[in-house]
C-alpha atoms as an extended CHARMM CRD file, in Angstrom:
* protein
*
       128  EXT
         1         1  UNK       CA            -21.7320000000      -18.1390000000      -38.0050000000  PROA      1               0.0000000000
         2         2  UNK       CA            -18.4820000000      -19.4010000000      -36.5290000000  PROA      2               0.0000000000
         3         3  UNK       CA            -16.5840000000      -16.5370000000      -37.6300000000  PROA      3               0.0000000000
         4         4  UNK       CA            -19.6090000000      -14.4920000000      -35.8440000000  PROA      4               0.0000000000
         5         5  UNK       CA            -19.0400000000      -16.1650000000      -32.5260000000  PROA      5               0.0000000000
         6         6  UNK       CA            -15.2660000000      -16.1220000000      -32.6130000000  PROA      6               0.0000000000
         7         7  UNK       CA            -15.4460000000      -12.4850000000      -32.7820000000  PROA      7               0.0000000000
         8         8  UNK       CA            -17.9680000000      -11.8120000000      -30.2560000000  PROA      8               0.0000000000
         9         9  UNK       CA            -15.5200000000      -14.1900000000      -28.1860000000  PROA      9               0.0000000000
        10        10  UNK       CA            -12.5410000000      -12.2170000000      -28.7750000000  PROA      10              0.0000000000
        11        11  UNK       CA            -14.4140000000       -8.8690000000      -28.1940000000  PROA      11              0.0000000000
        12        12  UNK       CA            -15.5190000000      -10.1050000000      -24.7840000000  PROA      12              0.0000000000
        13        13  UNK       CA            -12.5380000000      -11.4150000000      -24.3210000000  PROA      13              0.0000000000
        14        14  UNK       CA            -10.6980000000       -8.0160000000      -24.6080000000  PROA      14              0.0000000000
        15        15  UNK       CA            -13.0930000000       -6.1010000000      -22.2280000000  PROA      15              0.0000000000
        16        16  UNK       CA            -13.1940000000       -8.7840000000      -19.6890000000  PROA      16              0.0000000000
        17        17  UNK       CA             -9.1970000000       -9.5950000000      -19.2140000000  PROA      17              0.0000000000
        18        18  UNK       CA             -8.0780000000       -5.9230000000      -18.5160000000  PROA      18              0.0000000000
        19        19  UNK       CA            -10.9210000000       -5.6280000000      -15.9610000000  PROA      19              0.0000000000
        20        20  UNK       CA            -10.0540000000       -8.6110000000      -14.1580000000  PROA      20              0.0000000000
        21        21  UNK       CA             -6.1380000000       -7.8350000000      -14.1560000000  PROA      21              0.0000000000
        22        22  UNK       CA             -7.2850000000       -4.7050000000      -12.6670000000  PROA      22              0.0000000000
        23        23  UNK       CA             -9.6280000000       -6.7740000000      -10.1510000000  PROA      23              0.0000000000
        24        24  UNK       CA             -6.6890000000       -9.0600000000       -9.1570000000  PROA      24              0.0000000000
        25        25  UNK       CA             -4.2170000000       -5.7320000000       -8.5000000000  PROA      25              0.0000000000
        26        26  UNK       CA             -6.8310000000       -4.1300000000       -6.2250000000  PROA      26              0.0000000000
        27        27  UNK       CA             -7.6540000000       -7.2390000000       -4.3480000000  PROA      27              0.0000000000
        28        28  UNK       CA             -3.5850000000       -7.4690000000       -3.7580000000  PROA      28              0.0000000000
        29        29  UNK       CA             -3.5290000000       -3.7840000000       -2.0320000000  PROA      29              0.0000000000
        30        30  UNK       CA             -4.7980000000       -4.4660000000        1.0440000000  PROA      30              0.0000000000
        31        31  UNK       CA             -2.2200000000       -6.3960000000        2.1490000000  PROA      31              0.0000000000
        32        32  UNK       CA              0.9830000000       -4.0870000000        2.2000000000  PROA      32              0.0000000000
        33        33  UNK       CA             -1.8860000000       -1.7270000000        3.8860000000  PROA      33              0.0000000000
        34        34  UNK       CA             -2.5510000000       -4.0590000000        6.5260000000  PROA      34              0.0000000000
        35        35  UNK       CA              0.9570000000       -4.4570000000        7.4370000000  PROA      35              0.0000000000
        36        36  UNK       CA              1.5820000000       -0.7330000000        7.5370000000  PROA      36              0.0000000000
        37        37  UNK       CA             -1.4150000000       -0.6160000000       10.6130000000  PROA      37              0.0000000000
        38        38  UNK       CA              0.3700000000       -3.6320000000       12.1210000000  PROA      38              0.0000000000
        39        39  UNK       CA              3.5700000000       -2.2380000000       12.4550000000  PROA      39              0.0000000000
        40        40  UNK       CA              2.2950000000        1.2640000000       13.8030000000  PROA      40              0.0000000000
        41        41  UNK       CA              0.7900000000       -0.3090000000       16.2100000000  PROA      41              0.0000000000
        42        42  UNK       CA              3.7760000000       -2.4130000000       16.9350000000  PROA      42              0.0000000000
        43        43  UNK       CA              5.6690000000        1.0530000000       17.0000000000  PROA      43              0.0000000000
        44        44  UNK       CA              2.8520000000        2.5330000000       19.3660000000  PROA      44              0.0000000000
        45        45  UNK       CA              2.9420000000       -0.3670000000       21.8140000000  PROA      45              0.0000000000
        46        46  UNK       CA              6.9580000000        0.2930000000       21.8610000000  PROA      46              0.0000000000
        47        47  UNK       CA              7.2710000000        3.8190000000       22.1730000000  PROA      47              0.0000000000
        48        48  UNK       CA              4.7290000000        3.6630000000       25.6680000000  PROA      48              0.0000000000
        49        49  UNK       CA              7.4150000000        1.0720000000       26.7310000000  PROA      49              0.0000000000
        50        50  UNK       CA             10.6510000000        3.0970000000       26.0570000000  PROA      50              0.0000000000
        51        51  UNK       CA              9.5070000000        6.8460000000       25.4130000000  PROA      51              0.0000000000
        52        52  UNK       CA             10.6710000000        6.6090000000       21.9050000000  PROA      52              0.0000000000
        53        53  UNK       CA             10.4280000000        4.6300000000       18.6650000000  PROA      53              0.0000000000
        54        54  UNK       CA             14.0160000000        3.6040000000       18.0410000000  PROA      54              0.0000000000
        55        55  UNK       CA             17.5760000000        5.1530000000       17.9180000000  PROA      55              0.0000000000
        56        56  UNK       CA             19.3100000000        4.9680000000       14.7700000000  PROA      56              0.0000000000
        57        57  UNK       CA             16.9140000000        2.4440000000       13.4900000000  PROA      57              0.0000000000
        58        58  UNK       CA             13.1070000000        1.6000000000       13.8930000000  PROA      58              0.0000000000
        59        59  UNK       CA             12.9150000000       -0.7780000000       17.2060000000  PROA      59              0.0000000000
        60        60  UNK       CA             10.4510000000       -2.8870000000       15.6270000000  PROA      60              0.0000000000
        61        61  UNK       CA             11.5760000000       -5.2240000000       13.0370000000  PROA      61              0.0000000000
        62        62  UNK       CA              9.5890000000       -4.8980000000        9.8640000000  PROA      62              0.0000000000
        63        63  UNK       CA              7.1930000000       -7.6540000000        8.6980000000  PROA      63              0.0000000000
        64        64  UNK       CA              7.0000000000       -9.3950000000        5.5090000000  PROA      64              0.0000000000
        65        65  UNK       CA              3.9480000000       -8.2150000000        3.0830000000  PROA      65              0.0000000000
        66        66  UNK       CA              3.7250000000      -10.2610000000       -0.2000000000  PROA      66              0.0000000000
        67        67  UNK       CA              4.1880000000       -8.1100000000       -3.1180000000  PROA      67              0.0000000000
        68        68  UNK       CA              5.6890000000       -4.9290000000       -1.1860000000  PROA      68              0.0000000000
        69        69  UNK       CA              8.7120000000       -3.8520000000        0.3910000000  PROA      69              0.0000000000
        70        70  UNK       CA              8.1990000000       -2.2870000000        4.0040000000  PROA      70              0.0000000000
        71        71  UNK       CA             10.9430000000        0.4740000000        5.5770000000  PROA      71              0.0000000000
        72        72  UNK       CA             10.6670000000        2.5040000000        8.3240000000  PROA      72              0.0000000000
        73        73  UNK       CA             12.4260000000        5.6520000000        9.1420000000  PROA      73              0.0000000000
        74        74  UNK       CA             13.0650000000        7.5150000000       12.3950000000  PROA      74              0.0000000000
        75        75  UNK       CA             12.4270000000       11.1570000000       13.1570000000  PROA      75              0.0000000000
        76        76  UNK       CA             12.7290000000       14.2640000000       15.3790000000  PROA      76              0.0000000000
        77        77  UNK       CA             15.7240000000       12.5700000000       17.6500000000  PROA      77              0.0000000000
        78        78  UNK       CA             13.1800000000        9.2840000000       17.9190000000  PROA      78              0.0000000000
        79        79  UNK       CA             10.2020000000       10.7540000000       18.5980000000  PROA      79              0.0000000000
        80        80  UNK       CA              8.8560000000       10.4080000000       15.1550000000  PROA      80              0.0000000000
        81        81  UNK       CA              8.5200000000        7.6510000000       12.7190000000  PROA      81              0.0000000000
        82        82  UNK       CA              7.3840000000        7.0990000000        8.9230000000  PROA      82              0.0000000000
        83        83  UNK       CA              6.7220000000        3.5510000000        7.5070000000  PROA      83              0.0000000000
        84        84  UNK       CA              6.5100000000        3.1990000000        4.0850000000  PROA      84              0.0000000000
        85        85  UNK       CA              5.3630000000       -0.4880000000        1.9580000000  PROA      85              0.0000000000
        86        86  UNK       CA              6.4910000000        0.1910000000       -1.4320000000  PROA      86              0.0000000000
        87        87  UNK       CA              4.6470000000       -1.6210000000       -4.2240000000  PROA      87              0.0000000000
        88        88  UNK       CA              6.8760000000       -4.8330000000       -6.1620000000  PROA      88              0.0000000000
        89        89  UNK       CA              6.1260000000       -7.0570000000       -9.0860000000  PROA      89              0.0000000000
        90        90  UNK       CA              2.1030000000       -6.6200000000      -10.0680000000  PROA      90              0.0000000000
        91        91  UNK       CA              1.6980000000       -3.5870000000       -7.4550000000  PROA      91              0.0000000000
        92        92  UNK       CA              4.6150000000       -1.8490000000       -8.9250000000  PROA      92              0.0000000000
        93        93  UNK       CA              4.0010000000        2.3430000000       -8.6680000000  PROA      93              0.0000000000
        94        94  UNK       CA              1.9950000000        1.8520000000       -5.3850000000  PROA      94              0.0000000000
        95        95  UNK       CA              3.5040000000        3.2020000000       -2.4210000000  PROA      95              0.0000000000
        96        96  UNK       CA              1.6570000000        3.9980000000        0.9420000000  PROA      96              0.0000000000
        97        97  UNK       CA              2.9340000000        4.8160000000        4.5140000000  PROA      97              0.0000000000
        98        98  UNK       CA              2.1160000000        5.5590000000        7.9440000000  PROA      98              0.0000000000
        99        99  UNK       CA              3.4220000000        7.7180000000       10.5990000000  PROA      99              0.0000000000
       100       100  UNK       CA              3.4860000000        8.3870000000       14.3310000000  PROA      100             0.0000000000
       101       101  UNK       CA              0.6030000000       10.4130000000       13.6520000000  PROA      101             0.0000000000
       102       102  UNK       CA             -1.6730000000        7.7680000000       12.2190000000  PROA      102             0.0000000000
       103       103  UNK       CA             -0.9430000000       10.1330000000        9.2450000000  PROA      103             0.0000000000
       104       104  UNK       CA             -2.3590000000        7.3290000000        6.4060000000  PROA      104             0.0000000000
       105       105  UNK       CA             -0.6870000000        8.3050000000        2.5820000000  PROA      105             0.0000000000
       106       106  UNK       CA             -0.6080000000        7.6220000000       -0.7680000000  PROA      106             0.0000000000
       107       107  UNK       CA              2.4730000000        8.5970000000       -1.5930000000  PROA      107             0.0000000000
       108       108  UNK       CA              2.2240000000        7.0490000000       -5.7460000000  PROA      108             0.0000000000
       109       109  UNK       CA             -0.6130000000        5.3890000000       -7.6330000000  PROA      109             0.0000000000
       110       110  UNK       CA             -0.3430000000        4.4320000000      -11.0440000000  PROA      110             0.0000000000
       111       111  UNK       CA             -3.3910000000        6.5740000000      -11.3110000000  PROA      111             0.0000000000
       112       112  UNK       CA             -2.5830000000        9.3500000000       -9.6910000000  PROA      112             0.0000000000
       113       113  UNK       CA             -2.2780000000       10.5510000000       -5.4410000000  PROA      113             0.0000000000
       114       114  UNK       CA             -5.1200000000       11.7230000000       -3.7730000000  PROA      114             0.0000000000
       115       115  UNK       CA             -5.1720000000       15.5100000000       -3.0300000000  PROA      115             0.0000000000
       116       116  UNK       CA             -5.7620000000       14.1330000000        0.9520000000  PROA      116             0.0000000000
       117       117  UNK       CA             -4.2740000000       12.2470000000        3.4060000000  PROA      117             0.0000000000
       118       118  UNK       CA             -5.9990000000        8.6650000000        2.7890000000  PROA      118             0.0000000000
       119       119  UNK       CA             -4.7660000000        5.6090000000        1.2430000000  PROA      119             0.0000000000
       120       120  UNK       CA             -6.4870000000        4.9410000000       -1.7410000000  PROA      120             0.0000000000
       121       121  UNK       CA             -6.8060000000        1.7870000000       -3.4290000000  PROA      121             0.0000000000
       122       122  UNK       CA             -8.0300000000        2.9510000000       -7.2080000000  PROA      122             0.0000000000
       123       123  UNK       CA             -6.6080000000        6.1070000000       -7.3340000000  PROA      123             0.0000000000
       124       124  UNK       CA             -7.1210000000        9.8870000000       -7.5750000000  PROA      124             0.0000000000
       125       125  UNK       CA            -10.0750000000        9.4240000000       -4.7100000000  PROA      125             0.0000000000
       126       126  UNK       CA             -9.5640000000        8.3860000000       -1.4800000000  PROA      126             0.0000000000
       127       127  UNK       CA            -11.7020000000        5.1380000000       -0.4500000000  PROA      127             0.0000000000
       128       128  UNK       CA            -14.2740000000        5.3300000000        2.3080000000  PROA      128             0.0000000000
């Protein structure tokens, strides 16, 4: 009978760790997404200030997102920019940015990039 339970254990065990990792790597997402709309804002509220978002460099300075890397990149003689959060550690292969368009993209998912513009937190499909 012990040998019985042990195994359901360990069978339960096996379905139920993967799932949560995966639970605990979605949950993580939102963040490097919510910076991305905080800076293009940021970006927004500058450009109706100055006329353009930065020369030679973005004129907002980037915030800090826990488990992604955020860059920003200027366009069309300033009057364009992309930002970009770039997944580290656990989110490693996501990457999502943002540009002057409100253009929102999944630019890699371990799972695979939406056929859309969208930022997508499982993959493939973008999220309503």
């Amino acid at each position: 009978e012990l040998m019985v339970t042990v195994a359901v254990v360990a069978i339960l065990a096996g379905i139920a760790l993967p799932s949560y990792n995966a639970y605990i790597t979605r949950s993580r997402v939102p963040a490097g997404l919510e910076a991305l709309s905080s800076y293009a804002m940021r970006m927004e509220q500058g450009y109706q200030d100055t006329g353009n978002y930065g020369t030679g460099g973005c004129r907002v300075a980037l915030p800090a997102a826990a488990n992604y890397t955020l860059s920003c990149s200027i366009s069309n003689s300033g009057q364009g920019f992309t930002a970009t959060a770039t997944g580290s550690g656990q989110l490693n292969g996501y990457t999502y940015s943002i540009d002057h368009n409100a253009t929102r993209r999944t630019v890699a998912h371990p799972k695979g990039v939406p056929g859309s513009d969208c930022w997508s937190i499982k993959g493939v499909t973008c999220d309503t």
